[in-house]
């Protein structure tokens, strides 16, 4: 049976992830690199989905309320079905999605008050959808362009004022959806008609809205585009705007010749207001999959997959001057963290979700870790 690379691309980047099977086997037997500091990450049991299963997104309203979303039932021919979990302060529990015909849920966000939550998913017809949490499960909601050819919704984020924002594409133009609790509307599209669809959206604690991916831009009623030169084999997985002259970007990139026969290299860059500067990460071969700030929007953690030590998630922690290594607990197979979320009301606690394999076989399962 053909082995299918199924990590989210990594999920929202749309770039796809192709790590050859031979490489994953080789790397798993390589001598691990020593961690630079003790970490207090621990595994939290999560319900197993139908093999193969993985989680793409996580959001928390507090220590006793969180959601995680993804997909399950993947094999070499099936796109699987959506999966959603909820956290009640003691355990993760599957949410009944039998009323939905969805292939995946890939992003989730919650308002600061915890009173509203939204998710983004794709149904079995290939249409992107917005879903609202009704207190028990997820329900589809209407938005302009829903179900129309060319309409895309790629990610969702919550603002400090209770509004929600979703990146995507509508009417042939890349743009941004705004939800105010009464409905959704598209903002003015990006000025370049050829601008690619943004893969993600980020809202700062101060309320600034950014989209990122193959285009990086800030929306404040008008668009400000940050110049970005991306190679065709590069993927952006996260953006953390601390200030207009202090922006962090994470991802990975393949060299000349593409992914065949070799793993990607991590991408960590910093915008200083004038240009992007490459930053040396604690490890170089693998991927950086997401970045999260602290309660004030300052750098906090980056999640990553280390090609040379795949059995532990390789997190990066900002120590005030540099990014330093922080390792997750060892797993029997692969630890691939995909998304991070800060837990409000705690002393820096974090959720990390992902999967245990790049491929359906051996059966990949949901992976959840918590810091703090």
mmCIF file of C-alpha atoms in Angstrom:
data_model
loop_
_atom_site.group_PDB
_atom_site.id
_atom_site.type_symbol
_atom_site.label_atom_id
_atom_site.label_comp_id
_atom_site.label_asym_id
_atom_site.label_seq_id
_atom_site.Cartn_x
_atom_site.Cartn_y
_atom_site.Cartn_z
ATOM 1 C CA UNK A 1 0.000 0.000 0.000
ATOM 2 C CA UNK A 2 1.316 3.447 -0.904
ATOM 3 C CA UNK A 3 2.346 5.407 2.173
ATOM 4 C CA UNK A 4 0.748 8.822 2.164
ATOM 5 C CA UNK A 5 2.311 11.899 3.737
ATOM 6 C CA UNK A 6 -0.585 13.377 5.659
ATOM 7 C CA UNK A 7 0.636 16.051 8.041
ATOM 8 C CA UNK A 8 -1.507 19.155 7.683
ATOM 9 C CA UNK A 9 0.751 20.650 5.073
ATOM 10 C CA UNK A 10 1.765 21.244 7.939
ATOM 11 C CA UNK A 11 -1.708 21.870 7.740
ATOM 12 C CA UNK A 12 -2.401 25.484 6.892
ATOM 13 C CA UNK A 13 0.676 26.329 4.884
ATOM 14 C CA UNK A 14 -0.617 24.478 1.857
ATOM 15 C CA UNK A 15 2.940 23.505 0.982
ATOM 16 C CA UNK A 16 2.643 19.829 1.828
ATOM 17 C CA UNK A 17 5.209 17.876 3.772
ATOM 18 C CA UNK A 18 7.231 15.184 2.098
ATOM 19 C CA UNK A 19 9.685 13.402 4.355
ATOM 20 C CA UNK A 20 10.814 10.186 2.686
ATOM 21 C CA UNK A 21 10.099 6.991 4.604
ATOM 22 C CA UNK A 22 13.718 5.949 4.418
ATOM 23 C CA UNK A 23 14.746 9.137 6.143
ATOM 24 C CA UNK A 24 12.274 8.786 8.982
ATOM 25 C CA UNK A 25 13.634 5.325 9.684
ATOM 26 C CA UNK A 26 17.249 6.455 9.538
ATOM 27 C CA UNK A 27 16.759 9.469 11.743
ATOM 28 C CA UNK A 28 14.973 7.482 14.415
ATOM 29 C CA UNK A 29 18.093 5.398 14.986
ATOM 30 C CA UNK A 30 20.556 8.289 14.975
ATOM 31 C CA UNK A 31 22.211 9.276 18.244
ATOM 32 C CA UNK A 32 20.047 11.929 19.954
ATOM 33 C CA UNK A 33 21.440 15.330 20.705
ATOM 34 C CA UNK A 34 21.488 16.307 24.347
ATOM 35 C CA UNK A 35 18.901 18.817 25.544
ATOM 36 C CA UNK A 36 20.341 22.117 26.696
ATOM 37 C CA UNK A 37 17.956 22.473 29.624
ATOM 38 C CA UNK A 38 15.538 20.398 31.626
ATOM 39 C CA UNK A 39 11.944 20.874 30.496
ATOM 40 C CA UNK A 40 8.693 20.390 32.324
ATOM 41 C CA UNK A 41 6.603 19.228 29.398
ATOM 42 C CA UNK A 42 4.484 16.152 30.077
ATOM 43 C CA UNK A 43 2.189 13.982 28.007
ATOM 44 C CA UNK A 44 -1.536 14.306 28.700
ATOM 45 C CA UNK A 45 -3.611 11.281 27.647
ATOM 46 C CA UNK A 46 -5.821 11.996 24.650
ATOM 47 C CA UNK A 47 -8.553 9.819 23.130
ATOM 48 C CA UNK A 48 -7.235 7.847 20.197
ATOM 49 C CA UNK A 49 -8.892 8.547 16.896
ATOM 50 C CA UNK A 50 -9.507 6.007 14.176
ATOM 51 C CA UNK A 51 -6.061 5.243 12.736
ATOM 52 C CA UNK A 52 -4.512 7.280 11.370
ATOM 53 C CA UNK A 53 -5.290 10.371 13.455
ATOM 54 C CA UNK A 54 -3.682 13.726 14.154
ATOM 55 C CA UNK A 55 -4.542 17.059 15.761
ATOM 56 C CA UNK A 56 -4.028 20.344 13.916
ATOM 57 C CA UNK A 57 -5.253 23.080 16.235
ATOM 58 C CA UNK A 58 -5.796 23.875 19.910
ATOM 59 C CA UNK A 59 -7.273 26.802 21.855
ATOM 60 C CA UNK A 60 -7.875 27.367 25.569
ATOM 61 C CA UNK A 61 -10.258 29.613 27.488
ATOM 62 C CA UNK A 62 -8.659 28.722 30.805
ATOM 63 C CA UNK A 63 -7.252 25.872 32.858
ATOM 64 C CA UNK A 64 -10.543 23.955 32.756
ATOM 65 C CA UNK A 65 -11.764 24.657 29.207
ATOM 66 C CA UNK A 66 -10.014 23.948 25.896
ATOM 67 C CA UNK A 67 -10.621 22.471 22.455
ATOM 68 C CA UNK A 68 -8.448 20.515 20.030
ATOM 69 C CA UNK A 69 -9.362 19.664 16.423
ATOM 70 C CA UNK A 70 -8.010 17.511 13.640
ATOM 71 C CA UNK A 71 -8.771 14.506 11.476
ATOM 72 C CA UNK A 72 -8.944 10.711 11.806
ATOM 73 C CA UNK A 73 -9.438 7.579 9.723
ATOM 74 C CA UNK A 74 -6.734 8.400 7.196
ATOM 75 C CA UNK A 75 -5.232 5.771 4.959
ATOM 76 C CA UNK A 76 -3.667 5.702 1.512
ATOM 77 C CA UNK A 77 -6.987 6.387 -0.237
ATOM 78 C CA UNK A 78 -9.234 8.195 2.272
ATOM 79 C CA UNK A 79 -9.221 11.809 3.403
ATOM 80 C CA UNK A 80 -10.618 10.725 6.754
ATOM 81 C CA UNK A 81 -13.208 12.435 8.939
ATOM 82 C CA UNK A 82 -13.083 15.363 11.335
ATOM 83 C CA UNK A 83 -12.277 14.910 15.005
ATOM 84 C CA UNK A 84 -12.736 17.312 17.926
ATOM 85 C CA UNK A 85 -11.825 17.006 21.591
ATOM 86 C CA UNK A 86 -12.827 19.118 24.583
ATOM 87 C CA UNK A 87 -10.957 19.592 27.870
ATOM 88 C CA UNK A 88 -12.869 20.008 31.152
ATOM 89 C CA UNK A 89 -9.939 20.493 33.483
ATOM 90 C CA UNK A 90 -9.460 16.784 34.098
ATOM 91 C CA UNK A 91 -9.563 14.932 30.779
ATOM 92 C CA UNK A 92 -9.885 15.258 27.013
ATOM 93 C CA UNK A 93 -13.200 13.922 25.679
ATOM 94 C CA UNK A 94 -14.307 13.295 22.074
ATOM 95 C CA UNK A 95 -17.062 15.553 20.765
ATOM 96 C CA UNK A 96 -19.878 13.993 18.744
ATOM 97 C CA UNK A 97 -19.568 15.226 15.134
ATOM 98 C CA UNK A 98 -21.949 12.709 13.574
ATOM 99 C CA UNK A 99 -24.112 15.576 12.298
ATOM 100 C CA UNK A 100 -21.220 16.859 10.148
ATOM 101 C CA UNK A 101 -19.863 15.422 6.905
ATOM 102 C CA UNK A 102 -16.373 16.782 7.304
ATOM 103 C CA UNK A 103 -12.946 15.581 6.232
ATOM 104 C CA UNK A 104 -11.098 17.712 8.757
ATOM 105 C CA UNK A 105 -11.138 20.524 11.284
ATOM 106 C CA UNK A 106 -7.837 22.375 11.123
ATOM 107 C CA UNK A 107 -8.068 25.481 13.308
ATOM 108 C CA UNK A 108 -9.882 26.611 16.463
ATOM 109 C CA UNK A 109 -10.041 29.866 18.436
ATOM 110 C CA UNK A 110 -11.782 31.039 21.611
ATOM 111 C CA UNK A 111 -12.709 34.503 22.862
ATOM 112 C CA UNK A 112 -10.843 35.862 25.915
ATOM 113 C CA UNK A 113 -13.994 35.466 28.006
ATOM 114 C CA UNK A 114 -14.470 31.871 26.883
ATOM 115 C CA UNK A 115 -18.019 32.654 25.835
ATOM 116 C CA UNK A 116 -17.532 31.973 22.132
ATOM 117 C CA UNK A 117 -15.400 29.616 20.067
ATOM 118 C CA UNK A 118 -15.017 29.105 16.328
ATOM 119 C CA UNK A 119 -13.393 26.447 14.168
ATOM 120 C CA UNK A 120 -12.431 26.135 10.508
ATOM 121 C CA UNK A 121 -12.914 22.909 8.587
ATOM 122 C CA UNK A 122 -13.402 21.375 5.168
ATOM 123 C CA UNK A 123 -16.440 19.262 4.327
ATOM 124 C CA UNK A 124 -16.413 16.163 2.143
ATOM 125 C CA UNK A 125 -17.417 18.269 -0.881
ATOM 126 C CA UNK A 126 -14.191 20.229 -0.491
ATOM 127 C CA UNK A 127 -15.792 23.446 0.767
ATOM 128 C CA UNK A 128 -14.222 25.377 3.628
ATOM 129 C CA UNK A 129 -16.609 26.087 6.490
ATOM 130 C CA UNK A 130 -16.840 28.135 9.680
ATOM 131 C CA UNK A 131 -18.283 26.421 12.745
ATOM 132 C CA UNK A 132 -19.467 27.837 16.067
ATOM 133 C CA UNK A 133 -19.389 26.040 19.419
ATOM 134 C CA UNK A 134 -22.926 25.847 20.807
ATOM 135 C CA UNK A 135 -21.944 24.603 24.256
ATOM 136 C CA UNK A 136 -22.171 20.957 23.294
ATOM 137 C CA UNK A 137 -20.823 20.536 19.779
ATOM 138 C CA UNK A 138 -19.807 22.374 16.601
ATOM 139 C CA UNK A 139 -22.422 23.823 14.214
ATOM 140 C CA UNK A 140 -21.974 25.251 10.721
ATOM 141 C CA UNK A 141 -22.586 28.959 10.314
ATOM 142 C CA UNK A 142 -23.160 31.153 7.298
ATOM 143 C CA UNK A 143 -20.663 33.639 5.884
ATOM 144 C CA UNK A 144 -20.422 35.524 2.552
ATOM 145 C CA UNK A 145 -19.294 33.229 -0.240
ATOM 146 C CA UNK A 146 -19.880 30.044 1.714
ATOM 147 C CA UNK A 147 -19.898 27.038 -0.618
ATOM 148 C CA UNK A 148 -18.913 29.092 -3.655
ATOM 149 C CA UNK A 149 -16.099 27.993 -5.926
ATOM 150 C CA UNK A 150 -12.928 29.863 -5.045
ATOM 151 C CA UNK A 151 -13.941 30.730 -1.490
ATOM 152 C CA UNK A 152 -11.375 29.574 1.051
ATOM 153 C CA UNK A 153 -11.140 29.899 4.821
ATOM 154 C CA UNK A 154 -7.741 28.813 6.089
ATOM 155 C CA UNK A 155 -7.426 29.822 9.759
ATOM 156 C CA UNK A 156 -9.269 31.590 12.586
ATOM 157 C CA UNK A 157 -8.077 33.699 15.532
ATOM 158 C CA UNK A 158 -9.702 35.629 18.368
ATOM 159 C CA UNK A 159 -9.071 39.266 19.212
ATOM 160 C CA UNK A 160 -8.903 40.768 22.712
ATOM 161 C CA UNK A 161 -12.201 42.594 22.080
ATOM 162 C CA UNK A 162 -14.148 39.385 21.427
ATOM 163 C CA UNK A 163 -14.138 39.716 17.638
ATOM 164 C CA UNK A 164 -12.894 36.855 15.462
ATOM 165 C CA UNK A 165 -10.838 36.953 12.270
ATOM 166 C CA UNK A 166 -10.415 34.340 9.548
ATOM 167 C CA UNK A 167 -7.875 34.334 6.732
ATOM 168 C CA UNK A 168 -8.850 33.138 3.289
ATOM 169 C CA UNK A 169 -9.922 34.032 -0.222
ATOM 170 C CA UNK A 170 -13.124 35.360 -1.768
ATOM 171 C CA UNK A 171 -14.053 36.703 -5.189
ATOM 172 C CA UNK A 172 -10.685 35.759 -6.612
ATOM 173 C CA UNK A 173 -8.773 37.848 -4.051
ATOM 174 C CA UNK A 174 -6.832 37.018 -0.899
ATOM 175 C CA UNK A 175 -8.292 38.555 2.214
ATOM 176 C CA UNK A 176 -9.716 38.481 5.694
ATOM 177 C CA UNK A 177 -13.098 37.725 7.272
ATOM 178 C CA UNK A 178 -14.262 39.666 10.326
ATOM 179 C CA UNK A 179 -16.797 38.281 12.802
ATOM 180 C CA UNK A 180 -18.397 40.580 15.377
ATOM 181 C CA UNK A 181 -20.851 38.192 17.027
ATOM 182 C CA UNK A 182 -23.678 39.226 14.705
ATOM 183 C CA UNK A 183 -22.246 37.931 11.463
ATOM 184 C CA UNK A 184 -19.223 37.721 9.199
ATOM 185 C CA UNK A 185 -18.084 40.065 6.450
ATOM 186 C CA UNK A 186 -15.063 40.215 4.168
ATOM 187 C CA UNK A 187 -12.685 43.122 4.631
ATOM 188 C CA UNK A 188 -11.185 44.896 1.644
ATOM 189 C CA UNK A 189 -8.927 42.368 -0.154
ATOM 190 C CA UNK A 190 -5.167 42.591 -0.316
ATOM 191 C CA UNK A 191 -4.133 45.265 -2.833
ATOM 192 C CA UNK A 192 -2.210 42.902 -5.099
ATOM 193 C CA UNK A 193 -4.762 40.965 -7.142
ATOM 194 C CA UNK A 194 -2.183 38.181 -7.542
ATOM 195 C CA UNK A 195 -1.497 37.908 -3.799
ATOM 196 C CA UNK A 196 -1.539 34.256 -2.668
ATOM 197 C CA UNK A 197 -4.094 33.047 -0.161
ATOM 198 C CA UNK A 198 -2.767 33.556 3.368
ATOM 199 C CA UNK A 199 -2.360 30.340 5.326
ATOM 200 C CA UNK A 200 -2.866 31.811 8.776
ATOM 201 C CA UNK A 201 -4.074 34.751 10.836
ATOM 202 C CA UNK A 202 -2.691 36.173 14.084
ATOM 203 C CA UNK A 203 -4.171 38.806 16.410
ATOM 204 C CA UNK A 204 -1.872 40.496 18.915
ATOM 205 C CA UNK A 205 -2.908 41.238 22.530
ATOM 206 C CA UNK A 206 -3.206 44.864 21.402
ATOM 207 C CA UNK A 207 -5.681 43.930 18.658
ATOM 208 C CA UNK A 208 -3.470 44.152 15.559
ATOM 209 C CA UNK A 209 -4.504 41.670 12.867
ATOM 210 C CA UNK A 210 -1.932 39.963 10.648
ATOM 211 C CA UNK A 211 -2.142 37.353 7.908
ATOM 212 C CA UNK A 212 0.800 35.164 6.976
ATOM 213 C CA UNK A 213 1.992 32.423 4.657
ATOM 214 C CA UNK A 214 3.266 33.212 1.182
ATOM 215 C CA UNK A 215 2.096 36.756 1.930
ATOM 216 C CA UNK A 216 2.634 38.674 5.189
ATOM 217 C CA UNK A 217 0.480 41.720 5.873
ATOM 218 C CA UNK A 218 -1.143 43.800 8.623
ATOM 219 C CA UNK A 219 -4.771 44.966 8.500
ATOM 220 C CA UNK A 220 -5.898 48.127 10.324
ATOM 221 C CA UNK A 221 -8.586 49.273 7.900
ATOM 222 C CA UNK A 222 -5.968 49.264 5.161
ATOM 223 C CA UNK A 223 -3.280 46.761 4.274
ATOM 224 C CA UNK A 224 0.438 47.088 5.009
ATOM 225 C CA UNK A 225 2.369 44.336 3.240
ATOM 226 C CA UNK A 226 5.741 43.219 4.587
ATOM 227 C CA UNK A 227 8.132 42.297 1.735
ATOM 228 C CA UNK A 228 8.758 38.593 1.641
ATOM 229 C CA UNK A 229 10.951 36.559 -0.704
ATOM 230 C CA UNK A 230 9.938 32.928 -0.382
ATOM 231 C CA UNK A 231 11.483 30.050 -2.249
ATOM 232 C CA UNK A 232 9.212 27.581 -3.966
ATOM 233 C CA UNK A 233 10.221 24.908 -1.449
ATOM 234 C CA UNK A 234 9.710 27.022 1.666
ATOM 235 C CA UNK A 235 6.787 26.965 4.083
ATOM 236 C CA UNK A 236 5.758 29.483 6.749
ATOM 237 C CA UNK A 237 4.114 27.885 9.782
ATOM 238 C CA UNK A 238 3.801 30.776 12.210
ATOM 239 C CA UNK A 239 4.151 34.516 12.756
ATOM 240 C CA UNK A 240 4.601 36.463 15.992
ATOM 241 C CA UNK A 241 4.459 40.257 15.560
ATOM 242 C CA UNK A 242 5.817 41.802 18.769
ATOM 243 C CA UNK A 243 6.155 45.278 17.241
ATOM 244 C CA UNK A 244 6.327 46.685 13.716
ATOM 245 C CA UNK A 245 10.110 46.306 13.824
ATOM 246 C CA UNK A 246 10.138 43.078 15.823
ATOM 247 C CA UNK A 247 8.457 40.139 14.058
ATOM 248 C CA UNK A 248 9.313 36.440 14.291
ATOM 249 C CA UNK A 249 8.633 33.922 11.520
ATOM 250 C CA UNK A 250 8.852 30.126 11.713
ATOM 251 C CA UNK A 251 8.748 27.360 9.129
ATOM 252 C CA UNK A 252 10.926 25.021 7.138
ATOM 253 C CA UNK A 253 12.511 24.835 3.679
ATOM 254 C CA UNK A 254 13.907 22.267 1.290
ATOM 255 C CA UNK A 255 17.081 22.826 -0.666
ATOM 256 C CA UNK A 256 17.706 22.455 -4.371
ATOM 257 C CA UNK A 257 16.043 19.333 -5.687
ATOM 258 C CA UNK A 258 13.085 19.421 -3.329
ATOM 259 C CA UNK A 259 12.169 16.902 -0.633
ATOM 260 C CA UNK A 260 13.150 13.684 -2.402
ATOM 261 C CA UNK A 261 15.843 11.901 -0.423
ATOM 262 C CA UNK A 262 16.486 14.494 2.254
ATOM 263 C CA UNK A 263 14.749 16.231 5.161
ATOM 264 C CA UNK A 264 13.890 19.918 5.362
ATOM 265 C CA UNK A 265 15.855 22.554 7.218
ATOM 266 C CA UNK A 266 14.307 24.717 9.927
ATOM 267 C CA UNK A 267 13.437 28.326 9.119
ATOM 268 C CA UNK A 268 13.604 30.978 11.826
ATOM 269 C CA UNK A 269 13.661 34.623 10.772
ATOM 270 C CA UNK A 270 13.332 38.026 12.398
ATOM 271 C CA UNK A 271 12.047 41.272 10.851
ATOM 272 C CA UNK A 272 13.827 44.376 12.162
ATOM 273 C CA UNK A 273 11.641 46.930 10.412
ATOM 274 C CA UNK A 274 13.785 46.964 7.288
ATOM 275 C CA UNK A 275 14.635 43.407 6.343
ATOM 276 C CA UNK A 276 14.315 39.770 7.344
ATOM 277 C CA UNK A 277 17.318 38.280 9.104
ATOM 278 C CA UNK A 278 18.067 34.577 9.413
ATOM 279 C CA UNK A 279 18.360 33.444 13.037
ATOM 280 C CA UNK A 280 20.314 30.339 13.971
ATOM 281 C CA UNK A 281 18.039 27.891 15.806
ATOM 282 C CA UNK A 282 19.252 25.318 18.381
ATOM 283 C CA UNK A 283 18.752 22.611 15.733
ATOM 284 C CA UNK A 284 18.949 22.918 11.977
ATOM 285 C CA UNK A 285 17.457 19.832 10.340
ATOM 286 C CA UNK A 286 13.715 19.415 10.722
ATOM 287 C CA UNK A 287 10.799 21.835 11.036
ATOM 288 C CA UNK A 288 9.502 24.631 13.217
ATOM 289 C CA UNK A 289 5.736 24.171 13.248
ATOM 290 C CA UNK A 290 4.213 27.007 15.322
ATOM 291 C CA UNK A 291 5.056 29.967 17.546
ATOM 292 C CA UNK A 292 3.192 31.477 20.491
ATOM 293 C CA UNK A 293 3.681 34.603 22.588
ATOM 294 C CA UNK A 294 3.103 35.223 26.277
ATOM 295 C CA UNK A 295 0.162 37.164 27.705
ATOM 296 C CA UNK A 296 1.774 40.436 26.600
ATOM 297 C CA UNK A 297 2.591 39.204 23.114
ATOM 298 C CA UNK A 298 6.306 38.780 23.735
ATOM 299 C CA UNK A 299 8.154 35.701 22.423
ATOM 300 C CA UNK A 300 7.514 32.547 24.431
ATOM 301 C CA UNK A 301 7.697 29.147 22.704
ATOM 302 C CA UNK A 302 8.204 27.550 19.297
ATOM 303 C CA UNK A 303 7.301 23.920 18.574
ATOM 304 C CA UNK A 304 9.456 21.777 16.340
ATOM 305 C CA UNK A 305 10.373 18.387 14.950
ATOM 306 C CA UNK A 306 14.078 17.509 15.153
ATOM 307 C CA UNK A 307 15.188 15.143 12.401
ATOM 308 C CA UNK A 308 18.030 13.802 14.552
ATOM 309 C CA UNK A 309 15.950 13.166 17.663
ATOM 310 C CA UNK A 310 12.405 12.417 16.539
ATOM 311 C CA UNK A 311 11.146 10.677 19.662
ATOM 312 C CA UNK A 312 10.879 13.952 21.594
ATOM 313 C CA UNK A 313 9.270 17.202 20.545
ATOM 314 C CA UNK A 314 11.910 19.905 20.259
ATOM 315 C CA UNK A 315 10.541 23.165 21.651
ATOM 316 C CA UNK A 316 12.397 26.465 21.646
ATOM 317 C CA UNK A 317 12.040 28.778 24.635
ATOM 318 C CA UNK A 318 12.833 32.491 24.547
ATOM 319 C CA UNK A 319 15.139 33.296 27.470
ATOM 320 C CA UNK A 320 15.054 37.049 26.942
ATOM 321 C CA UNK A 321 17.973 37.196 24.534
ATOM 322 C CA UNK A 322 17.924 33.972 22.503
ATOM 323 C CA UNK A 323 15.938 30.844 21.642
ATOM 324 C CA UNK A 324 17.112 27.830 23.681
ATOM 325 C CA UNK A 325 16.231 24.135 23.526
ATOM 326 C CA UNK A 326 13.469 22.604 25.616
ATOM 327 C CA UNK A 327 12.462 18.985 25.117
ATOM 328 C CA UNK A 328 9.247 17.084 25.495
ATOM 329 C CA UNK A 329 8.959 13.590 27.018
ATOM 330 C CA UNK A 330 10.251 10.662 25.002
ATOM 331 C CA UNK A 331 7.752 8.676 22.912
ATOM 332 C CA UNK A 332 7.929 5.135 21.488
ATOM 333 C CA UNK A 333 7.739 6.418 17.922
ATOM 334 C CA UNK A 334 7.672 10.040 16.704
ATOM 335 C CA UNK A 335 6.665 13.226 18.485
ATOM 336 C CA UNK A 336 5.439 15.747 15.935
ATOM 337 C CA UNK A 337 3.901 18.836 17.590
ATOM 338 C CA UNK A 338 1.815 20.885 15.161
ATOM 339 C CA UNK A 339 0.141 23.631 17.211
ATOM 340 C CA UNK A 340 0.652 25.518 20.478
ATOM 341 C CA UNK A 341 -1.787 27.497 22.630
ATOM 342 C CA UNK A 342 -1.299 29.592 25.734
ATOM 343 C CA UNK A 343 -3.607 28.723 28.665
ATOM 344 C CA UNK A 344 -5.078 31.982 30.049
ATOM 345 C CA UNK A 345 -5.218 32.453 33.798
ATOM 346 C CA UNK A 346 -2.186 30.280 34.433
ATOM 347 C CA UNK A 347 1.464 30.998 35.110
ATOM 348 C CA UNK A 348 2.670 30.446 31.553
ATOM 349 C CA UNK A 349 1.053 27.035 30.955
ATOM 350 C CA UNK A 350 0.779 25.813 27.344
ATOM 351 C CA UNK A 351 -0.964 23.143 25.306
ATOM 352 C CA UNK A 352 0.816 21.378 22.440
ATOM 353 C CA UNK A 353 -1.016 19.061 20.029
ATOM 354 C CA UNK A 354 0.059 16.986 17.077
ATOM 355 C CA UNK A 355 0.573 13.396 16.022
ATOM 356 C CA UNK A 356 2.888 10.403 16.381
ATOM 357 C CA UNK A 357 3.779 9.729 12.756
ATOM 358 C CA UNK A 358 4.106 11.432 9.383
ATOM 359 C CA UNK A 359 2.305 8.545 7.745
ATOM 360 C CA UNK A 360 -0.859 6.507 8.364
ATOM 361 C CA UNK A 361 1.233 3.411 9.041
ATOM 362 C CA UNK A 362 2.285 2.633 11.664
ATOM 363 C CA UNK A 363 -1.062 4.000 12.810
ATOM 364 C CA UNK A 364 -0.558 7.615 13.789
ATOM 365 C CA UNK A 365 -2.400 8.764 16.887
ATOM 366 C CA UNK A 366 -3.243 12.051 18.577
ATOM 367 C CA UNK A 367 -0.470 13.493 20.703
ATOM 368 C CA UNK A 368 -1.086 16.073 23.464
ATOM 369 C CA UNK A 369 1.528 17.610 25.750
ATOM 370 C CA UNK A 370 1.256 20.303 28.394
ATOM 371 C CA UNK A 371 3.801 22.671 29.869
ATOM 372 C CA UNK A 372 3.317 23.916 33.416
#
